[in-house]
CSV table of C-alpha atoms in Angstrom, one decimal:
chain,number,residue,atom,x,y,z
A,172,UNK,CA,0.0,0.0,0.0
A,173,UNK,CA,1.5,3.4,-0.9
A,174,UNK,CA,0.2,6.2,1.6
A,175,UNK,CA,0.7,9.6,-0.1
A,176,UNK,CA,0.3,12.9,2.5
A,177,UNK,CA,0.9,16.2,1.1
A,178,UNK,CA,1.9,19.3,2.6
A,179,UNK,CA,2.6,22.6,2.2
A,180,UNK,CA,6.2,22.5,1.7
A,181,UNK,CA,6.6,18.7,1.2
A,182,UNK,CA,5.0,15.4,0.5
A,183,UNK,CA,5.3,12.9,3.1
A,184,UNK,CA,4.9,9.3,1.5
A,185,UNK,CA,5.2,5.6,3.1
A,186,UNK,CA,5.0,2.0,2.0
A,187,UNK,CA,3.2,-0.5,4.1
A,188,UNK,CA,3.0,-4.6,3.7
A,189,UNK,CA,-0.1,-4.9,5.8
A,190,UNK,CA,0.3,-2.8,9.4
A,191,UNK,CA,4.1,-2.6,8.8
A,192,UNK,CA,5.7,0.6,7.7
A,193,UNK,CA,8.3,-0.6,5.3
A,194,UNK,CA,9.7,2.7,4.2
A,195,UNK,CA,9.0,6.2,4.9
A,196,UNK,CA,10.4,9.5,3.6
A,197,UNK,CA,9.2,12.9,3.5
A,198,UNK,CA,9.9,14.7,0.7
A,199,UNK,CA,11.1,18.4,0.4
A,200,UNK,CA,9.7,20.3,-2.6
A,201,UNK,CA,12.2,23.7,-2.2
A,202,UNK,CA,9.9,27.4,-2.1
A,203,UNK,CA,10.9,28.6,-5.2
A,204,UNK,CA,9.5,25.3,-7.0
A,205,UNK,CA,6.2,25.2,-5.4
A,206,UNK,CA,5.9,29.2,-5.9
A,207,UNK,CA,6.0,29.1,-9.7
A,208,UNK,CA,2.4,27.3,-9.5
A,209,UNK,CA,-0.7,29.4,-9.2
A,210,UNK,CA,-2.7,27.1,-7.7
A,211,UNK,CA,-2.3,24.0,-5.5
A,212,UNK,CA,-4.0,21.7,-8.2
A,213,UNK,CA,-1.2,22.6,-10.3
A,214,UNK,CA,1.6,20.9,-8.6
A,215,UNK,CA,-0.4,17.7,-9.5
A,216,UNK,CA,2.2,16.0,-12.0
A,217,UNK,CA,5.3,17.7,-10.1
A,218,UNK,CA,4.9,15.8,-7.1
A,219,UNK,CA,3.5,12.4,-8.6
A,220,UNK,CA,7.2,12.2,-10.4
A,221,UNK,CA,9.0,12.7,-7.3
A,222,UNK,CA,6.6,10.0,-5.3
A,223,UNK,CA,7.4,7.3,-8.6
A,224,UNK,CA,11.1,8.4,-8.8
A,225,UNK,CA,10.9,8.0,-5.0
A,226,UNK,CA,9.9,4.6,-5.3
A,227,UNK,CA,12.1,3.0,-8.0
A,228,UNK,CA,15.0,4.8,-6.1
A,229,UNK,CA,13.4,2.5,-3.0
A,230,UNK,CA,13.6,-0.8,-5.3
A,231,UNK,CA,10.1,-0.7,-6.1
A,232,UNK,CA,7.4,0.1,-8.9
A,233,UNK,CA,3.9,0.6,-9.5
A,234,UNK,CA,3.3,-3.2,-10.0
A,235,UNK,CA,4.1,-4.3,-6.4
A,236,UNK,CA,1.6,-2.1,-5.1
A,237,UNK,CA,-2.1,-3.4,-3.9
A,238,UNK,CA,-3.6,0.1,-3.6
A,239,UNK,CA,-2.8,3.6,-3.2
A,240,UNK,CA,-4.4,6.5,-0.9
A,241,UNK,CA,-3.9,9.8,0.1
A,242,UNK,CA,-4.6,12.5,2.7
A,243,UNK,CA,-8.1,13.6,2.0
A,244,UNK,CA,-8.6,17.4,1.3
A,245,UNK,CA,-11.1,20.2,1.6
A,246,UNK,CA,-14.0,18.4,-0.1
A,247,UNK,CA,-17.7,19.3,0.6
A,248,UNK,CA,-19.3,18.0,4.1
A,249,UNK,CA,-19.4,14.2,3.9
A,250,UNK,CA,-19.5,11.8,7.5
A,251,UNK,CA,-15.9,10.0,8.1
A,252,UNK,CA,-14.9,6.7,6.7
A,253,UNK,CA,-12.4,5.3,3.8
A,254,UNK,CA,-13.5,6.6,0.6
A,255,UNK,CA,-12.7,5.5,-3.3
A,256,UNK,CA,-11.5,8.3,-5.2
A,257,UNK,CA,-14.2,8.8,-8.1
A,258,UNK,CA,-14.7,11.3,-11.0
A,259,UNK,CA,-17.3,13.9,-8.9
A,260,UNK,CA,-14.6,14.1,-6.1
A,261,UNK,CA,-11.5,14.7,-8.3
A,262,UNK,CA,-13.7,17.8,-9.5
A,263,UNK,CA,-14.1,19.1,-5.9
A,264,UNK,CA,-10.5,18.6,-5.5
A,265,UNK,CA,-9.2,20.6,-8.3
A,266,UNK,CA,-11.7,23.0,-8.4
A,267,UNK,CA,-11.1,23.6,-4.6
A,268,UNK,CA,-14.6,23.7,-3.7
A,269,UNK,CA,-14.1,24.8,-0.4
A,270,UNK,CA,-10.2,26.4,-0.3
A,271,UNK,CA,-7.4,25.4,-1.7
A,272,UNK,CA,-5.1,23.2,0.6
A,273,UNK,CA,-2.3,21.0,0.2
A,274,UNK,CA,-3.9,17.8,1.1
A,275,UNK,CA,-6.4,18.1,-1.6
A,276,UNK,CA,-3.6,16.8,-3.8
A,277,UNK,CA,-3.7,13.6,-1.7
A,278,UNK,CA,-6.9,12.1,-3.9
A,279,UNK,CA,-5.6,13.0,-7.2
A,280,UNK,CA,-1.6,12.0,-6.9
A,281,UNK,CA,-3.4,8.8,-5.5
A,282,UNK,CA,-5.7,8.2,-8.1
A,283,UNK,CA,-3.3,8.9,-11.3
A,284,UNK,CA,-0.9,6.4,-9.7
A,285,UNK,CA,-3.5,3.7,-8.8
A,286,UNK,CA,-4.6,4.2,-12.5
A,287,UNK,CA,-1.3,3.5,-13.8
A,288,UNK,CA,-1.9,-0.5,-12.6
A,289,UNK,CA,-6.0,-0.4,-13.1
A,290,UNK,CA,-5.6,-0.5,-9.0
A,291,UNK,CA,-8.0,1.5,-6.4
A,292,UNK,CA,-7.6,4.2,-4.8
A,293,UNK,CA,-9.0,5.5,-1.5
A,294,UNK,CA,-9.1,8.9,1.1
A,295,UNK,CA,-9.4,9.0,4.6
A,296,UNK,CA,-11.2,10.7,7.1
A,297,UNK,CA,-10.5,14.0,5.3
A,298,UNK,CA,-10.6,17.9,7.7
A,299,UNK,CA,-13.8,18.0,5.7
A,300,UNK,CA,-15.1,15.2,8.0
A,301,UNK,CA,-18.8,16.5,9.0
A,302,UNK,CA,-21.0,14.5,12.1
A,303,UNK,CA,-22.0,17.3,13.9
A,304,UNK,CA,-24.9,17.6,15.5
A,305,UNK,CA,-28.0,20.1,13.9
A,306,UNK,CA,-27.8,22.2,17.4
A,307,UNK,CA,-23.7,22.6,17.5
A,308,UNK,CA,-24.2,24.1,14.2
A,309,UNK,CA,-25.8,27.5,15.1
A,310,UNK,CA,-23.7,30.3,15.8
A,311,UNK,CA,-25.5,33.0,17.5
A,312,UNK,CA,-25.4,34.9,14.4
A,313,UNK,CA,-27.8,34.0,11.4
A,314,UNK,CA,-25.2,34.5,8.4
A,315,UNK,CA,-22.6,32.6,9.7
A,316,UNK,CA,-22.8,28.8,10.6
A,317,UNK,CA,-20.5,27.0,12.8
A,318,UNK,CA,-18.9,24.4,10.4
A,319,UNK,CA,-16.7,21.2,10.8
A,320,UNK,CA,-13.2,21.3,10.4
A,321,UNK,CA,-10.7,19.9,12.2
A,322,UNK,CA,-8.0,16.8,12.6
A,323,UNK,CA,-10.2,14.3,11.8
A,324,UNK,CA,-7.5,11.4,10.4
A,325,UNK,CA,-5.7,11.5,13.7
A,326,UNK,CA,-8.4,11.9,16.0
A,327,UNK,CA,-10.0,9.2,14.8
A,328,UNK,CA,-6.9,6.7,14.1
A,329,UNK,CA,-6.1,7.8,17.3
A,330,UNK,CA,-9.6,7.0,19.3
A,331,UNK,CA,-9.8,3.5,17.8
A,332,UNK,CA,-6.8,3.0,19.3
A,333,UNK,CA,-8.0,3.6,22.8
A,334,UNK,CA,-11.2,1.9,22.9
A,335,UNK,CA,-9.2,-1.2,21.2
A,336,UNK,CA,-7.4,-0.4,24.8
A,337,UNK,CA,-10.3,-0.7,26.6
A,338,UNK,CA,-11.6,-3.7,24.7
A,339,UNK,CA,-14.3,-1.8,22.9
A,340,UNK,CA,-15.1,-1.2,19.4
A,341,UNK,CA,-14.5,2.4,18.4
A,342,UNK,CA,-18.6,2.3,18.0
A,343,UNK,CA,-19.1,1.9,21.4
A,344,UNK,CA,-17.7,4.5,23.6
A,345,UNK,CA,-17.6,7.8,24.5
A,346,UNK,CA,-14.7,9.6,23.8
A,347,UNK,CA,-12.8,13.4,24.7
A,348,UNK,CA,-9.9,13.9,22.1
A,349,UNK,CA,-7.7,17.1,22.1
A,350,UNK,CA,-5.4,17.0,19.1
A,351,UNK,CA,-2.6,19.6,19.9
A,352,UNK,CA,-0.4,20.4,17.4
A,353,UNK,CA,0.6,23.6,14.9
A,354,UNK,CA,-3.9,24.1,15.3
A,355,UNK,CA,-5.6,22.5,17.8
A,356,UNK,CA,-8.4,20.7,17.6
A,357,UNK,CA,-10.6,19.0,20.2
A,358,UNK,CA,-13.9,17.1,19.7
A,359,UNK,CA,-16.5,14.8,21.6
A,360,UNK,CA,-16.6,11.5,19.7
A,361,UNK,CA,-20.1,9.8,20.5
A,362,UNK,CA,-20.0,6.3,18.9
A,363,UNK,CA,-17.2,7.0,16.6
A,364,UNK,CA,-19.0,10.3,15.3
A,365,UNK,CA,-17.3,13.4,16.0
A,366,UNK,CA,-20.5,15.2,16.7
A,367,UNK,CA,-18.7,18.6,17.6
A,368,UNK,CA,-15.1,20.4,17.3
A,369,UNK,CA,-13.6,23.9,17.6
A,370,UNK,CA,-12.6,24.6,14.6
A,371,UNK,CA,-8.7,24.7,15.0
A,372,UNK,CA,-8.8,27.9,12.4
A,373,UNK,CA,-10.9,30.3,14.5
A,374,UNK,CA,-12.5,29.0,18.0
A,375,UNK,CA,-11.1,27.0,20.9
A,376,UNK,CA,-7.9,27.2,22.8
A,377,UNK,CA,-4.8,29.5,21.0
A,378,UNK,CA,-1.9,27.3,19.7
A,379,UNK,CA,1.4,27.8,18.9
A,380,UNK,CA,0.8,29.9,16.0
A,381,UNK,CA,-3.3,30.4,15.9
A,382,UNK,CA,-5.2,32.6,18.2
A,383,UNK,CA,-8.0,30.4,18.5
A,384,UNK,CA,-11.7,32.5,19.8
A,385,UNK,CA,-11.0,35.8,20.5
A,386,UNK,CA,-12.9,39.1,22.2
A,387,UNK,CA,-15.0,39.7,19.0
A,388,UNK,CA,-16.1,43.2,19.6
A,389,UNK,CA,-12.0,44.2,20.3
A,390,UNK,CA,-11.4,42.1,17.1
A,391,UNK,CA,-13.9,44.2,15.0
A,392,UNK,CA,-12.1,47.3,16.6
A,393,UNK,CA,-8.9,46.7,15.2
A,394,UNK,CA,-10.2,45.3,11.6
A,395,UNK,CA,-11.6,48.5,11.2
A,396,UNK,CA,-9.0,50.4,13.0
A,397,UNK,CA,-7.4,51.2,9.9
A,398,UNK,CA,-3.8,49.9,10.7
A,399,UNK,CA,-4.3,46.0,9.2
A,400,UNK,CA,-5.2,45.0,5.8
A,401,UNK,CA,-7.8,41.9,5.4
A,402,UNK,CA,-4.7,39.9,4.4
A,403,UNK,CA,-2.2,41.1,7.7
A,404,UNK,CA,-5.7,40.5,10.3
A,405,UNK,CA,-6.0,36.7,9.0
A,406,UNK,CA,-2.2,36.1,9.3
A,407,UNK,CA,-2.7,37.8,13.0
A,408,UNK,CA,-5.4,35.0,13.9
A,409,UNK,CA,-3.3,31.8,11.9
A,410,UNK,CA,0.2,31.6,11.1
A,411,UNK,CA,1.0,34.4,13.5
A,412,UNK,CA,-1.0,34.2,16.8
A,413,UNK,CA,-0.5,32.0,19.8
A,414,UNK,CA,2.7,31.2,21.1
A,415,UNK,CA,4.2,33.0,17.8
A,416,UNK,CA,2.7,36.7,18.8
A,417,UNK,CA,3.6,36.2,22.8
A,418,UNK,CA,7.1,34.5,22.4
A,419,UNK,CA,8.4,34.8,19.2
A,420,UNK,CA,8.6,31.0,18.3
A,421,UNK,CA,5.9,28.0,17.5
A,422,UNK,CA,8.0,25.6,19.0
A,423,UNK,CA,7.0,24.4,22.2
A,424,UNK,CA,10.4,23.0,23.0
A,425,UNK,CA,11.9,26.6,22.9
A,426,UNK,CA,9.3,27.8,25.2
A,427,UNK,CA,10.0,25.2,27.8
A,428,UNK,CA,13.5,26.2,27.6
A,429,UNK,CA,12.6,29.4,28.3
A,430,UNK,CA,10.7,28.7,31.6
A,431,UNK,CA,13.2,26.7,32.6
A,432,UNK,CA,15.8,29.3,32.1
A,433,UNK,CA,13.0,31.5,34.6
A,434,UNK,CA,11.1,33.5,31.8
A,435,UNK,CA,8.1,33.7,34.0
A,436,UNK,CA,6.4,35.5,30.7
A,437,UNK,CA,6.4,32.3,29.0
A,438,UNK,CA,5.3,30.2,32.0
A,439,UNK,CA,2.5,32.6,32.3
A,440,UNK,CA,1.6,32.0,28.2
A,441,UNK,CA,2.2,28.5,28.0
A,442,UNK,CA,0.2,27.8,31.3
A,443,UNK,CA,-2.7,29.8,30.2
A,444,UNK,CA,-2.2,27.6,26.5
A,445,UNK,CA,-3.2,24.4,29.1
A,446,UNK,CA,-6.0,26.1,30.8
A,447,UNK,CA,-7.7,27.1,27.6
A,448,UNK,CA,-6.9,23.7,26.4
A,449,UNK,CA,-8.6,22.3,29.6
A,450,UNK,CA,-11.3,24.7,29.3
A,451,UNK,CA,-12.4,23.3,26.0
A,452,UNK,CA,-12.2,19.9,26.9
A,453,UNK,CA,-14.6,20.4,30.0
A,454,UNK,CA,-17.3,21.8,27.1
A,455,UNK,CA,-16.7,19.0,24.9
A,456,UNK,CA,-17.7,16.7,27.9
A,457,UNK,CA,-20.7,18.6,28.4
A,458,UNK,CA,-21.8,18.0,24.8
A,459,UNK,CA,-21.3,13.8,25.5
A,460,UNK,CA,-24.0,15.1,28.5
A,461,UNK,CA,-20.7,13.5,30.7
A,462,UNK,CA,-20.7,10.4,29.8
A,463,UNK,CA,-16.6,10.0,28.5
A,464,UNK,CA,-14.8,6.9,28.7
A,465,UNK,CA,-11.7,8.5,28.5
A,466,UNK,CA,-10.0,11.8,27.7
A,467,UNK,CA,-7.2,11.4,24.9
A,468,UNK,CA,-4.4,14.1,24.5
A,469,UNK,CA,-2.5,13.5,21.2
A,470,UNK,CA,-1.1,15.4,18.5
A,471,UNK,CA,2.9,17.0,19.0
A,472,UNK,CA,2.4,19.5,21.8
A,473,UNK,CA,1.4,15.7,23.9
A,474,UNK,CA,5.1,15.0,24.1
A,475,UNK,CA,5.4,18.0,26.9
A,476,UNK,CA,4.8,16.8,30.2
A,477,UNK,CA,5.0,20.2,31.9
A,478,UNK,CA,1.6,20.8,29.6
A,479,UNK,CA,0.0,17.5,29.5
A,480,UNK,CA,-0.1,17.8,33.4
A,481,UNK,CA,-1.4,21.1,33.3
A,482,UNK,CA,-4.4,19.8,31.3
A,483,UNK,CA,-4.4,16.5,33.6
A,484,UNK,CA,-4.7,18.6,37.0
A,485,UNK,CA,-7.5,20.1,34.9
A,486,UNK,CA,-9.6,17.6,33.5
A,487,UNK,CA,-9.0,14.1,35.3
A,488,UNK,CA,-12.1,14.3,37.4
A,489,UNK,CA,-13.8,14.2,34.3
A,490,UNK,CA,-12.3,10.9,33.0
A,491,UNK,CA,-9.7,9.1,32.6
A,492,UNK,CA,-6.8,10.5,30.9
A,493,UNK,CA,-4.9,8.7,28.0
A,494,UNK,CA,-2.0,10.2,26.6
A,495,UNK,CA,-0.9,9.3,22.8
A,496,UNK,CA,1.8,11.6,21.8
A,497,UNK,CA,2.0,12.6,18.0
A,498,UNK,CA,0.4,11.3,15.3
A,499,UNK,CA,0.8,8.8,12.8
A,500,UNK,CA,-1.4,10.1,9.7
A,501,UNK,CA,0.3,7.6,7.3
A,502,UNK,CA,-0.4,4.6,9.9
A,503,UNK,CA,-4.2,6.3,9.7
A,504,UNK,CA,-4.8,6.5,6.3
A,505,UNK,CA,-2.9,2.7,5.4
A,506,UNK,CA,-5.1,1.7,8.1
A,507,UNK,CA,-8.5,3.0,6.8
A,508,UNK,CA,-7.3,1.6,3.1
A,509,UNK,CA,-6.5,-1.6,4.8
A,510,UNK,CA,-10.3,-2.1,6.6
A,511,UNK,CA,-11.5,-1.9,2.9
A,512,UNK,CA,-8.9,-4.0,0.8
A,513,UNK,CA,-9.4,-6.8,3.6
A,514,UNK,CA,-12.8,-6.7,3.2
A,515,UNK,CA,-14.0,-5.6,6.7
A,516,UNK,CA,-15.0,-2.4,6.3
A,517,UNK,CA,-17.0,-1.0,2.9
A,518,UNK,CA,-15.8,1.8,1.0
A,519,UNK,CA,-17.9,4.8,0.8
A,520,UNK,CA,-19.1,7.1,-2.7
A,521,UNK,CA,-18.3,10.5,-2.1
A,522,UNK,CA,-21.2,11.6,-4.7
A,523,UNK,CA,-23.7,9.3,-2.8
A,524,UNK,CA,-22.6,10.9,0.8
A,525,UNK,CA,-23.0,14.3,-0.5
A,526,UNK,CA,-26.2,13.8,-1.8
């Protein structure tokens, strides 16, 4: 199986026989070569010759491979699952129905190769992921809707992994999970549905470089202020809030240093990081009415201690808390691929689900 997740600046791609990770490499596409395309969909044939010269240079070819997927992409609402790449949804992809991203190359570089051996090919759990419920869709305000999206590959790789733990199906339990990485994103799973989230672009806790839910009347004070253009006000709230406007940095590991060197600014900053964190996973119980297996802190930011026991003091009368640092999208997205080319889990139509 050939696992193909693209980013901004690279294209992470892995081989699996079965569960095993034979090989995996990420591969850097350098600025100035990405910058000469106007839009994402254009890098299309660019980075499927570097995945197939990446794989002869690994000692294999098209013909060994079973089936290919990719990181799913910005595609219209549609519930989560393992889905075969068809016609309608290579439109949405290129057309970037709902913004252009990266990972909305993920379905097409996947398709074109599995085409090359008359082979399937498959998505995962794409951000566009949508199970809310009707009531966590309303706003407050009538033109804007709360909408759905957030890490949905990891958090849901990651909370079949616990309820395997606690010798349940993913289907049967309740589940908390705050994924904390560049965005965070933190959802109530009921049943295997994420049935709310924060949106890791504009609500919820800040993160190392996104400001999260903010004071909205001081925010409409300084969009109209006169001193920020559209374009400098939405870097402000992602790519440059957080951790980023306080300290200077989106690396968590240079804030710890900090503290530890006795920066009490950026004690201060990162605590108040954990207690908006911890905040937001209190709500998220509320919406499973309390009734939460287990809490699950994943994603990069779960390899500090100093704020996964912040968030622990926080939360642990709630439930349980399991701690799974990182995240292993290409394990996800083999492993949704897998559940379908083993027969024991059926692929979903994209056309039929939007419908």
């Amino acid at each position: 199986m050939l696992a193909i997740n693209p980013g901004s600046t690279s294209t992470k791609v892995a081989l699996f026989k079965g569960e095993e990770n034979v090989v995996q490499k990420n591969l850097d596409h350098a600025p100035g070569e990405i910058e000469k395309y106007e839009h994402i969909a254009d890098q299309f044939e660019m980075r499927k010759e570097i995945i197939l010269s990446w794989l002869e240079s690994e000692g294999y070819s098209t013909g060994d491979l079973v089936a290919v997927v990719g990181r799913g992409g910005l595609l219209a609402p549609i519930t989560g699952g393992t889905y075969k790449v068809t016609e309608a949804m290579l439109k949405d992809l290129r057309a970037g129905k709902r913004g252009e991203h990266a990972s909305n190359l993920g379905g097409i570089i996947a398709k074109a190769i599995a085409d090359m051996e008359n082979i399937q090919s498959f998505i995962v759990d794409p951000v566009s992921v949508d199970e809310f419920d009707d009531v966590a869709r309303i706003s407050g305000i009538p033109e804007i809707e709360r909408i759905s999206l957030g890490h949905a590959l990891n958090i849901k790789a990651v909370g079949r992994k616990v309820a395997e733990s606690l010798g349940k199906e993913f289907d049967e339990v309740n589940l908390v999970v705050a994924h904390l990485g560049g965005g965070i994103s933190v959802a109530p799973v009921r049943k295997g549905n994420n049935i709310d989230y924060n949106n890791a672009n504009e609500m919820g806790p800040f993160s190392p470089e996104r400001t999260g839910g903010l004071p909205v009347g001081d925010l409409v004070k300084m969009c109209f202020s006169g001193k920020y253009t559209e374009k400098e006000m939405k870097a402000k709230i992602k790519g440059k809030g957080g951790l980023v406007a306080y300290l200077g940095t989106n690396d968590a590991r240079d804030v710890i240093k900090m503290i530890e060197a006795g920066d009490d600014k950026a004690k201060l900053i990162f605590e108040a990081m954990g207690y908006q964190i911890g905040k937001e996973i209190g709500a998220m119980a509320t919406a499973l009415m309390g009734d939460v297996q287990a809490i699950v802190i994943t994603g990069g930011l779960a390899y500090s201690n100093l704020l996964v026991d912040y968030i622990k003091d926080m939360v642990s009368f709630i439930a349980p808390v399991v701690v799974v640092p990182g995240e292993d999208e290409m394990g996800a997205l083999n492993g949704g691929a897998l559940r379908v080319v083993n027969g024991s889990e059926q692929a979903k139509i994209y056309e039929d689900e939007v419908k």
